[in-house]
Short mmCIF file of C-alpha atoms in Angstrom, two decimals:
data_model
loop_
_atom_site.label_atom_id
_atom_site.label_comp_id
_atom_site.label_asym_id
_atom_site.label_seq_id
_atom_site.Cartn_x
_atom_site.Cartn_y
_atom_site.Cartn_z
CA ASP A 27 85.46 50.14 213.55
CA GLY A 28 87.18 47.88 211.02
CA GLY A 29 85.12 46.54 208.18
CA ILE A 30 83.91 46.76 204.63
CA THR A 31 81.62 49.46 203.32
CA GLN A 32 79.63 49.35 200.12
CA SER A 33 77.75 52.19 198.52
CA PRO A 34 75.13 52.88 197.56
CA LYS A 35 72.83 50.46 199.34
CA TYR A 36 70.28 50.67 196.51
CA LEU A 37 71.01 51.64 192.92
CA PHE A 38 68.71 52.03 189.96
CA ARG A 39 70.00 51.98 186.43
CA LYS A 40 68.41 52.63 183.11
CA GLU A 41 69.16 50.21 180.31
CA GLY A 42 72.31 51.18 178.42
CA GLN A 43 73.94 52.95 181.36
CA ASN A 44 77.17 52.03 183.09
CA VAL A 45 77.13 52.20 186.88
CA THR A 46 79.92 51.88 189.43
CA LEU A 47 79.54 50.19 192.80
CA SER A 48 81.89 51.27 195.54
CA CYS A 49 83.72 48.95 197.95
CA GLU A 50 86.13 50.15 200.64
CA GLN A 51 87.87 48.18 203.40
CA ASN A 52 89.99 49.28 206.34
CA LEU A 53 91.01 45.77 207.39
CA ASN A 54 94.37 45.98 205.60
CA HIS A 55 93.54 42.86 203.60
CA ASP A 56 95.38 42.20 200.35
CA ALA A 57 92.65 40.17 198.63
CA MET A 58 89.27 41.57 197.61
CA TYR A 59 86.33 40.04 195.77
CA TRP A 60 83.06 40.84 194.03
CA TYR A 61 80.14 38.41 194.06
CA ARG A 62 76.73 38.47 192.49
CA GLN A 63 73.75 36.94 194.28
CA ASP A 64 70.39 36.34 192.60
CA PRO A 65 67.22 35.47 194.56
CA GLY A 66 67.48 31.99 196.00
CA GLN A 67 70.89 31.54 194.45
CA GLY A 68 74.36 31.12 195.82
CA LEU A 69 77.34 33.44 195.49
CA ARG A 70 78.88 33.73 192.04
CA LEU A 71 82.36 35.24 191.74
CA ILE A 72 82.68 38.15 189.31
CA TYR A 73 86.25 39.39 189.84
CA TYR A 74 88.90 39.12 192.50
CA SER A 75 92.15 40.87 193.27
CA GLN A 76 95.00 39.46 195.31
CA ILE A 77 97.14 42.60 195.23
CA VAL A 78 97.04 46.24 194.15
CA ASN A 79 97.07 46.80 190.37
CA ASP A 80 96.24 43.16 189.66
CA PHE A 81 92.91 41.35 189.32
CA GLN A 82 91.50 38.17 187.79
CA LYS A 83 88.20 37.22 186.21
CA GLY A 84 85.88 35.02 188.18
CA ASP A 85 83.15 32.77 186.88
CA ILE A 86 80.84 35.48 185.49
CA ALA A 87 83.08 38.44 184.51
CA GLU A 88 81.38 39.27 181.20
CA GLY A 89 79.78 42.71 181.28
CA TYR A 90 81.70 43.81 184.37
CA SER A 91 84.98 45.64 184.94
CA VAL A 92 87.07 46.45 188.03
CA SER A 93 90.12 48.41 189.11
CA ARG A 94 92.44 48.09 192.08
CA GLU A 95 94.49 51.27 192.32
CA LYS A 96 94.52 51.31 196.11
CA LYS A 97 94.68 48.49 198.63
CA GLU A 98 91.54 49.63 200.39
CA SER A 99 89.35 50.17 197.31
CA PHE A 100 87.93 47.78 194.70
CA PRO A 101 85.15 49.40 192.66
CA LEU A 102 82.98 47.38 190.29
CA THR A 103 81.53 48.82 187.08
CA VAL A 104 78.46 47.17 185.63
CA THR A 105 78.55 47.99 181.94
CA SER A 106 75.77 48.14 179.39
CA ALA A 107 77.12 44.84 178.04
CA GLN A 108 75.75 43.05 181.10
CA LYS A 109 72.35 41.96 179.83
CA ASN A 110 70.75 41.03 183.13
CA PRO A 111 72.37 43.12 185.86
CA THR A 112 69.52 43.21 188.38
CA ALA A 113 70.95 41.44 191.44
CA PHE A 114 72.44 41.83 194.89
CA TYR A 115 76.18 42.59 194.71
CA LEU A 116 78.52 41.68 197.54
CA CYS A 117 82.08 42.83 198.07
CA ALA A 118 84.44 40.90 200.34
CA SER A 119 88.03 40.92 201.52
CA SER A 120 89.95 38.04 203.01
CA ARG A 121 92.49 37.21 205.67
CA VAL A 122 94.02 33.78 205.21
CA ASN A 123 90.96 31.53 204.74
CA GLU A 124 88.25 33.80 206.08
CA GLN A 125 86.21 36.20 203.97
CA PHE A 126 84.61 39.35 205.38
CA PHE A 127 81.62 40.66 203.48
CA GLY A 128 80.20 44.12 203.06
CA PRO A 129 76.48 44.87 203.47
CA GLY A 130 75.79 44.64 199.73
CA THR A 131 74.36 46.85 196.98
CA ARG A 132 71.04 46.01 195.41
CA LEU A 133 71.07 47.02 191.74
CA THR A 134 67.82 47.26 189.80
CA VAL A 135 67.56 47.95 186.09
CA LEU A 136 64.53 49.99 185.16
CA GLN B 1 86.15 23.43 188.72
CA GLN B 2 86.22 21.94 192.18
CA GLN B 3 82.79 22.04 193.81
CA VAL B 4 81.18 22.00 197.19
CA LYS B 5 77.76 20.39 197.00
CA GLN B 6 75.25 21.52 199.63
CA SER B 7 71.88 20.06 200.61
CA PRO B 8 69.05 20.56 201.19
CA GLN B 9 68.21 23.70 199.24
CA SER B 10 65.62 24.69 201.82
CA LEU B 11 64.61 23.46 205.25
CA ILE B 12 61.74 24.14 207.62
CA VAL B 13 62.06 23.09 211.27
CA GLN B 14 59.97 23.65 214.37
CA LYS B 15 61.45 25.76 217.15
CA GLY B 16 63.66 23.59 219.35
CA GLY B 17 64.36 21.11 216.55
CA ILE B 18 67.82 20.32 215.16
CA PRO B 19 68.23 21.34 211.53
CA ILE B 20 71.09 19.59 209.74
CA ILE B 21 72.71 20.94 206.59
CA ASN B 22 75.13 18.81 204.63
CA CYS B 23 78.03 19.52 202.31
CA ALA B 24 80.24 17.27 200.22
CA TYR B 25 83.53 18.26 198.65
CA GLU B 26 85.80 16.78 196.01
CA ASN B 27 89.26 18.18 196.56
CA THR B 28 91.14 16.37 199.30
CA ALA B 29 93.58 19.29 199.44
CA PHE B 30 90.93 21.47 201.11
CA ASP B 31 92.06 22.08 204.68
CA TYR B 32 89.53 24.51 206.11
CA PHE B 33 85.75 24.28 206.06
CA PRO B 34 83.76 27.35 207.12
CA TRP B 35 80.05 27.95 207.37
CA TYR B 36 78.59 31.37 206.66
CA GLN B 37 75.23 32.75 207.81
CA GLN B 38 73.34 35.34 205.80
CA PHE B 39 70.23 37.24 206.90
CA PRO B 40 67.96 38.78 204.24
CA GLY B 41 69.41 41.94 202.73
CA LYS B 42 72.74 41.52 204.52
CA GLY B 43 76.15 40.19 203.64
CA PRO B 44 77.19 36.70 204.81
CA ALA B 45 79.21 36.41 208.01
CA LEU B 46 81.45 33.63 209.24
CA LEU B 47 79.55 31.44 211.69
CA ILE B 48 81.87 28.55 212.52
CA ALA B 49 84.72 26.69 210.84
CA ILE B 50 86.60 23.41 211.17
CA ARG B 51 89.91 21.95 210.07
CA PRO B 52 90.11 18.30 208.93
CA ASP B 53 92.26 17.20 211.86
CA VAL B 54 89.19 17.14 214.13
CA SER B 55 85.85 15.39 213.67
CA GLU B 56 83.64 17.88 215.49
CA LYS B 57 83.61 21.49 216.61
CA LYS B 58 81.03 23.24 218.78
CA GLU B 59 80.40 26.92 219.27
CA GLY B 60 77.34 27.60 221.36
CA ARG B 61 74.35 25.94 219.69
CA PHE B 62 76.21 25.39 216.41
CA THR B 63 78.18 22.20 215.69
CA ILE B 64 80.16 21.10 212.66
CA SER B 65 80.61 17.38 212.14
CA PHE B 66 83.39 16.36 209.77
CA ASN B 67 83.85 13.01 208.02
CA LYS B 68 87.18 13.05 206.22
CA SER B 69 86.88 9.61 204.64
CA ALA B 70 83.47 10.45 203.16
CA LYS B 71 84.58 13.99 202.25
CA GLN B 72 81.51 15.42 203.94
CA PHE B 73 80.80 17.96 206.64
CA SER B 74 77.58 19.11 208.19
CA LEU B 75 76.16 21.90 210.32
CA HIS B 76 73.82 21.12 213.22
CA ILE B 77 71.88 23.80 215.10
CA MET B 78 70.82 22.70 218.56
CA ASP B 79 67.64 24.08 220.15
CA SER B 80 66.91 26.10 217.00
CA GLN B 81 65.21 29.48 217.37
CA PRO B 82 63.23 31.67 214.94
CA GLY B 83 66.21 34.07 214.97
CA ASP B 84 68.29 31.34 213.32
CA SER B 85 66.17 31.67 210.19
CA ALA B 86 68.68 32.62 207.50
CA THR B 87 70.56 31.26 204.52
CA TYR B 88 73.57 29.11 205.36
CA PHE B 89 76.52 28.52 203.05
CA CYS B 90 79.24 25.93 203.41
CA ALA B 91 82.56 26.71 201.78
CA ALA B 92 86.13 25.59 201.20
CA PRO B 93 89.10 27.80 200.28
CA ASN B 94 91.00 27.03 197.11
CA ARG B 95 94.74 27.51 196.71
CA ASP B 96 94.47 30.71 194.66
CA ASP B 97 92.79 32.76 197.42
CA LYS B 98 89.34 31.95 196.10
CA ILE B 99 86.69 30.42 198.32
CA ILE B 100 84.30 27.92 196.78
CA PHE B 101 80.80 28.27 198.20
CA GLY B 102 77.94 25.82 198.26
CA LYS B 103 74.68 27.03 196.74
CA GLY B 104 73.16 27.74 200.13
CA THR B 105 70.34 26.40 202.31
CA ARG B 106 67.39 28.61 203.22
CA LEU B 107 66.46 27.69 206.78
CA HIS B 108 63.16 28.69 208.36
CA ILE B 109 62.49 28.00 212.02
CA LEU B 110 58.79 27.98 212.88
CA PRO B 111 57.85 29.69 216.17
#
């Protein structure tokens, strides 16, 4: 089955820790994205990548970092500099105008 | 930044009713207008989309109406069911491979 996988589904972090969220796609899409979603809120773009070894900041990149070493993988690191990281994180890839989303990772800071 | 403004923020409709969600956009260069559906705890999924060369598109019980002159488009759900309860996002793709999303509408269909 083609699609996007995110892991883990739930993640708990202690304050001051960095954590990395995984995103893998087998759709052969060039572009990949990370969004943050807070309760009752819309989708806010963190980072996006249009091609391997290149990525751009979105609207809320502070406290986050990404890498794009392989076409199929776009991991997101939530650093200790992100002061309010508890949220639902969504990874997506796109073909032309359509975005395909993964199932999400719910991150909770303890 | 170009925006897509979505309303209402939340909507409650009786089963069988026709919820309507509206979106307005600014950039006349937008040429594709999708709607995404998101169930709690899941990622959004493409529901239906329209291009500006048509005024209406239907897929099953879901219809998009498009008004190019007013720069507005709306989603109608015919014969709504409790299973349609979800958050709906309108969107428009930008030139740089980014998609601009509305803030979402939480729809609840009462049984």
